[in-house]
Short mmCIF file of C-alpha atoms in Angstrom, two decimals:
data_model
loop_
_atom_site.label_atom_id
_atom_site.label_comp_id
_atom_site.label_asym_id
_atom_site.label_seq_id
_atom_site.Cartn_x
_atom_site.Cartn_y
_atom_site.Cartn_z
CA UNK B 1 16.83 7.74 -9.76
CA UNK B 2 18.23 7.81 -6.20
CA UNK B 3 20.82 5.19 -5.37
CA UNK B 4 18.64 3.64 -2.68
CA UNK B 5 15.90 2.83 -5.21
CA UNK B 6 18.16 1.25 -7.81
CA UNK B 7 18.09 -2.53 -7.64
CA UNK B 8 15.12 -2.58 -5.25
CA UNK B 9 13.00 -5.36 -6.68
CA UNK B 10 9.24 -5.28 -6.34
CA UNK B 11 8.99 -9.00 -5.85
CA UNK B 12 7.05 -9.36 -2.59
CA UNK B 13 3.49 -10.42 -3.42
CA UNK B 14 1.27 -8.78 -0.82
CA UNK B 15 -2.48 -8.63 -0.17
CA UNK B 16 -4.68 -6.35 1.89
CA UNK B 17 -8.45 -6.65 2.33
CA UNK B 18 -10.32 -3.82 0.63
CA UNK B 19 -13.45 -4.98 2.44
CA UNK B 20 -14.40 -8.17 4.33
CA UNK B 21 -14.42 -10.18 1.05
CA UNK B 22 -12.14 -8.72 -1.62
CA UNK B 23 -8.36 -8.90 -1.10
CA UNK B 24 -6.24 -6.65 -3.32
CA UNK B 25 -2.85 -8.02 -4.34
CA UNK B 26 0.25 -6.28 -5.70
CA UNK B 27 4.03 -6.70 -5.73
CA UNK B 28 6.08 -4.41 -3.55
CA UNK B 29 9.59 -4.05 -2.19
CA UNK B 30 10.61 -5.64 1.09
CA UNK B 31 9.35 -2.89 3.37
CA UNK B 32 10.60 -4.67 6.50
CA UNK B 33 14.17 -4.14 5.27
CA UNK B 34 13.83 -0.41 5.91
CA UNK B 35 14.85 1.27 9.13
CA UNK B 36 11.98 1.83 11.55
CA UNK B 37 9.61 -0.68 9.88
CA UNK B 38 9.31 -4.28 11.04
CA UNK B 39 7.44 -7.30 9.75
CA UNK B 40 5.27 -7.16 12.87
CA UNK B 41 4.43 -3.50 12.17
CA UNK B 42 3.46 -4.28 8.58
CA UNK B 43 0.98 -6.92 9.70
CA UNK B 44 -0.39 -5.22 12.81
CA UNK B 45 -0.49 -1.63 11.52
CA UNK B 46 -1.15 -2.14 7.80
CA UNK B 47 -2.86 -5.53 7.57
CA UNK B 48 -0.44 -6.84 4.93
CA UNK B 49 -0.77 -10.56 4.18
CA UNK B 50 1.01 -13.15 2.10
CA UNK B 51 -1.01 -14.91 -0.60
CA UNK B 52 -1.28 -17.96 1.66
CA UNK B 53 -2.55 -15.89 4.58
CA UNK B 54 -5.13 -14.12 2.43
CA UNK B 55 -6.27 -17.39 0.86
CA UNK B 56 -6.86 -18.81 4.33
CA UNK B 57 -9.52 -16.18 5.06
CA UNK B 58 -12.95 -17.78 4.70
CA UNK B 59 -15.02 -16.41 1.80
CA UNK B 60 -12.09 -14.29 0.57
CA UNK B 61 -11.76 -13.38 -3.10
CA UNK B 62 -8.16 -12.66 -4.11
CA UNK B 63 -7.34 -10.53 -7.16
CA UNK B 64 -4.28 -8.77 -8.58
CA UNK B 65 -3.98 -6.03 -11.18
CA UNK B 66 -7.31 -4.44 -10.23
CA UNK B 67 -8.19 -1.01 -11.62
CA UNK B 68 -10.83 -0.83 -8.90
CA UNK B 69 -11.44 -1.10 -6.07
CA UNK B 70 -8.17 0.27 -4.68
CA UNK B 71 -7.17 0.23 -1.01
CA UNK B 72 -6.28 3.44 0.77
CA UNK B 73 -2.63 4.48 0.75
CA UNK B 74 -0.63 5.64 3.74
CA UNK B 75 2.82 7.16 4.12
CA UNK B 76 5.34 7.10 6.95
CA UNK B 77 8.14 9.64 7.06
CA UNK B 78 11.41 9.17 8.91
CA UNK B 79 13.77 12.16 8.73
CA UNK B 80 16.35 10.16 10.71
CA UNK B 81 16.59 7.43 8.04
CA UNK B 82 20.15 6.82 6.79
CA UNK B 83 21.09 8.36 3.46
CA UNK B 84 21.13 4.86 1.94
CA UNK B 85 17.37 4.52 2.51
CA UNK B 86 14.32 6.61 1.53
CA UNK B 87 13.07 9.05 4.14
CA UNK B 88 9.44 8.08 3.50
CA UNK B 89 7.55 4.88 2.74
CA UNK B 90 4.19 4.74 0.97
CA UNK B 91 2.04 1.64 0.68
CA UNK B 92 -1.49 0.26 0.78
CA UNK B 93 -3.39 -0.32 4.01
CA UNK B 94 -6.25 -2.70 4.85
CA UNK B 95 -9.72 -1.20 5.24
CA UNK B 96 -9.81 -2.26 8.91
CA UNK B 97 -6.33 -0.96 9.83
CA UNK B 98 -6.72 2.78 9.34
CA UNK B 99 -6.78 3.49 13.09
CA UNK B 100 -3.88 1.11 13.76
CA UNK B 101 -1.81 2.64 10.98
CA UNK B 102 -2.43 6.16 12.28
CA UNK B 103 -1.39 5.07 15.77
CA UNK B 104 1.78 3.60 14.26
CA UNK B 105 2.78 6.87 12.63
CA UNK B 106 1.35 6.34 9.15
CA UNK B 107 -0.60 9.19 7.58
CA UNK B 108 -3.37 8.79 5.02
CA UNK B 109 -2.15 9.95 1.59
CA UNK B 110 -4.95 8.70 -0.64
CA UNK B 111 -8.42 7.37 0.29
CA UNK B 112 -9.74 4.04 -0.92
CA UNK B 113 -11.56 3.93 -4.27
CA UNK B 114 -14.61 1.81 -5.01
CA UNK B 115 -16.07 0.38 -8.22
CA UNK B 116 -18.05 2.89 -10.26
CA UNK B 117 -21.22 1.47 -11.82
CA UNK B 118 -23.21 3.05 -14.65
CA UNK B 119 -26.91 2.28 -14.44
CA UNK B 120 -28.89 0.95 -17.40
CA UNK B 121 -31.14 3.99 -17.89
CA UNK B 122 -32.36 6.09 -20.80
CA UNK B 123 -29.75 8.40 -22.25
CA UNK B 124 -26.80 6.12 -21.49
CA UNK B 125 -24.93 4.78 -24.51
CA UNK B 126 -22.64 2.58 -22.40
CA UNK B 127 -23.68 0.82 -19.19
CA UNK B 128 -21.99 -1.40 -16.65
CA UNK B 129 -22.41 -5.13 -17.22
CA UNK B 130 -21.44 -7.58 -14.50
CA UNK B 131 -20.34 -11.17 -15.05
CA UNK B 132 -20.07 -13.64 -12.17
CA UNK B 133 -17.12 -16.02 -11.93
CA UNK B 134 -16.90 -19.42 -10.27
CA UNK B 135 -15.14 -17.97 -7.22
CA UNK B 136 -18.06 -15.63 -6.54
CA UNK B 137 -16.28 -12.58 -7.93
CA UNK B 138 -18.28 -10.05 -9.91
CA UNK B 139 -16.37 -8.58 -12.85
CA UNK B 140 -17.75 -5.21 -13.97
CA UNK B 141 -17.11 -3.91 -17.48
CA UNK B 142 -18.64 -1.38 -19.92
CA UNK B 143 -21.03 -2.61 -22.61
CA UNK B 144 -23.14 -0.83 -25.20
CA UNK B 145 -26.63 -0.46 -23.75
CA UNK B 146 -28.35 -1.92 -26.82
CA UNK B 147 -26.06 -4.95 -26.70
CA UNK B 148 -26.62 -5.36 -22.97
CA UNK B 149 -30.39 -5.41 -23.36
CA UNK B 150 -30.07 -7.97 -26.14
CA UNK B 151 -27.64 -10.45 -24.56
CA UNK B 152 -27.81 -10.02 -20.77
CA UNK B 153 -30.29 -12.81 -20.10
CA UNK B 154 -28.62 -15.55 -22.13
CA UNK B 155 -25.11 -14.62 -20.96
CA UNK B 156 -26.08 -14.24 -17.31
CA UNK B 157 -25.02 -10.58 -17.10
CA UNK B 158 -26.35 -8.31 -14.37
CA UNK B 159 -27.00 -4.58 -14.52
CA UNK B 160 -25.80 -2.09 -11.93
CA UNK B 161 -29.29 -1.89 -10.41
CA UNK B 162 -29.24 -5.62 -9.66
CA UNK B 163 -26.30 -5.27 -7.28
CA UNK B 164 -28.25 -4.70 -4.08
CA UNK B 165 -26.57 -6.57 -1.22
CA UNK B 166 -23.41 -5.76 0.72
CA UNK B 167 -21.91 -9.10 -0.27
CA UNK B 168 -22.46 -8.33 -3.94
CA UNK B 169 -20.98 -4.86 -3.65
CA UNK B 170 -17.95 -6.24 -1.81
CA UNK B 171 -17.38 -8.81 -4.58
CA UNK B 172 -17.11 -6.28 -7.44
CA UNK B 173 -13.87 -5.54 -9.27
CA UNK B 174 -12.62 -4.25 -12.61
CA UNK B 175 -9.51 -4.70 -14.75
CA UNK B 176 -8.09 -7.64 -12.81
CA UNK B 177 -5.99 -10.49 -14.16
CA UNK B 178 -8.84 -12.71 -13.02
CA UNK B 179 -11.41 -12.45 -15.81
CA UNK B 180 -14.67 -14.04 -16.92
CA UNK B 181 -14.80 -16.11 -20.07
CA UNK B 182 -15.47 -14.54 -23.47
CA UNK B 183 -17.96 -15.62 -26.12
CA UNK B 184 -18.56 -14.54 -29.70
CA UNK B 185 -21.37 -14.87 -32.22
CA UNK B 186 -21.98 -13.86 -35.84
CA UNK B 187 -24.11 -10.74 -35.65
CA UNK B 188 -25.45 -8.89 -38.69
CA UNK B 189 -22.47 -9.63 -40.89
CA UNK B 190 -19.95 -9.05 -38.10
CA UNK B 191 -18.76 -10.76 -34.97
CA UNK B 192 -19.98 -9.69 -31.53
CA UNK B 193 -17.80 -10.65 -28.56
CA UNK B 194 -18.17 -10.05 -24.84
CA UNK B 195 -17.78 -11.57 -21.38
CA UNK B 196 -20.27 -14.03 -19.86
CA UNK B 197 -21.05 -15.38 -16.41
CA UNK B 198 -19.53 -18.80 -15.86
CA UNK B 199 -22.84 -20.42 -14.86
CA UNK B 200 -24.36 -19.27 -18.18
CA UNK B 201 -21.88 -21.14 -20.37
CA UNK B 202 -24.26 -23.96 -21.33
CA UNK B 203 -27.05 -21.51 -22.16
CA UNK B 204 -24.66 -19.42 -24.27
CA UNK B 205 -23.55 -22.46 -26.28
CA UNK B 206 -27.17 -23.52 -26.79
CA UNK B 207 -27.93 -20.02 -28.12
CA UNK B 208 -25.20 -20.30 -30.73
CA UNK B 209 -22.33 -18.51 -29.01
CA UNK B 210 -18.77 -19.73 -29.39
CA UNK B 211 -16.63 -19.99 -26.28
CA UNK B 212 -13.55 -17.99 -27.23
CA UNK B 213 -11.90 -18.19 -23.85
CA UNK B 214 -12.99 -19.76 -20.55
CA UNK B 215 -12.81 -17.84 -17.30
CA UNK B 216 -9.40 -17.34 -15.69
CA UNK B 217 -9.33 -17.29 -11.89
CA UNK B 218 -5.94 -16.64 -10.29
CA UNK B 219 -6.95 -17.93 -6.89
CA UNK B 220 -9.61 -20.54 -6.22
CA UNK B 221 -12.54 -19.73 -3.98
CA UNK B 222 -11.85 -20.02 -0.27
CA UNK B 223 -14.08 -22.56 1.48
CA UNK B 224 -16.66 -21.21 3.88
CA UNK B 225 -15.86 -21.96 7.51
CA UNK B 226 -18.53 -24.30 8.96
#
């Protein structure tokens, strides 16, 4: 491990918008401490935000730990950097800052990645189920097709084909720390457990499901600007 990376803490919680709604959060090093990169550059060229700044965006959904979607990554190389600092810096960039980042000397190293959905069609053993949280987020996860057909209505789960609007597509995520609640029920001598949409909690209880864990939302929904 190079000397300049030892002791560099990734303790700066940062967000970038992946789309107009979803804001992807991660912890990074203090990029502004490096030669040739300023705090103003990070905001203007990359669209980096603090948690408070991201939360102030109307209709924003903030998540961390997401497997998908992922923002694009860019890299900036500086061969004149002192030996005590890395000669290149790689980080995420906001969806609406690609042109600004290029103008600022950042090159695209990896394109953005969306959420992959598996349709509920014949021949598929596992399909994508989608549970809606109280902040408007749509958590996508794999579920056995037979189980999906059996429980989707009572648990408020949507299939991939039901995601039809831009707002819905922009609200999808997988693998985040924010998660829907889980329910379980005795099923043929065993226990079946899965996620459920928050609004379907009362219906799930009435149908005999046990609430194993309520939803966990890291960041509350941002109010809509009048």
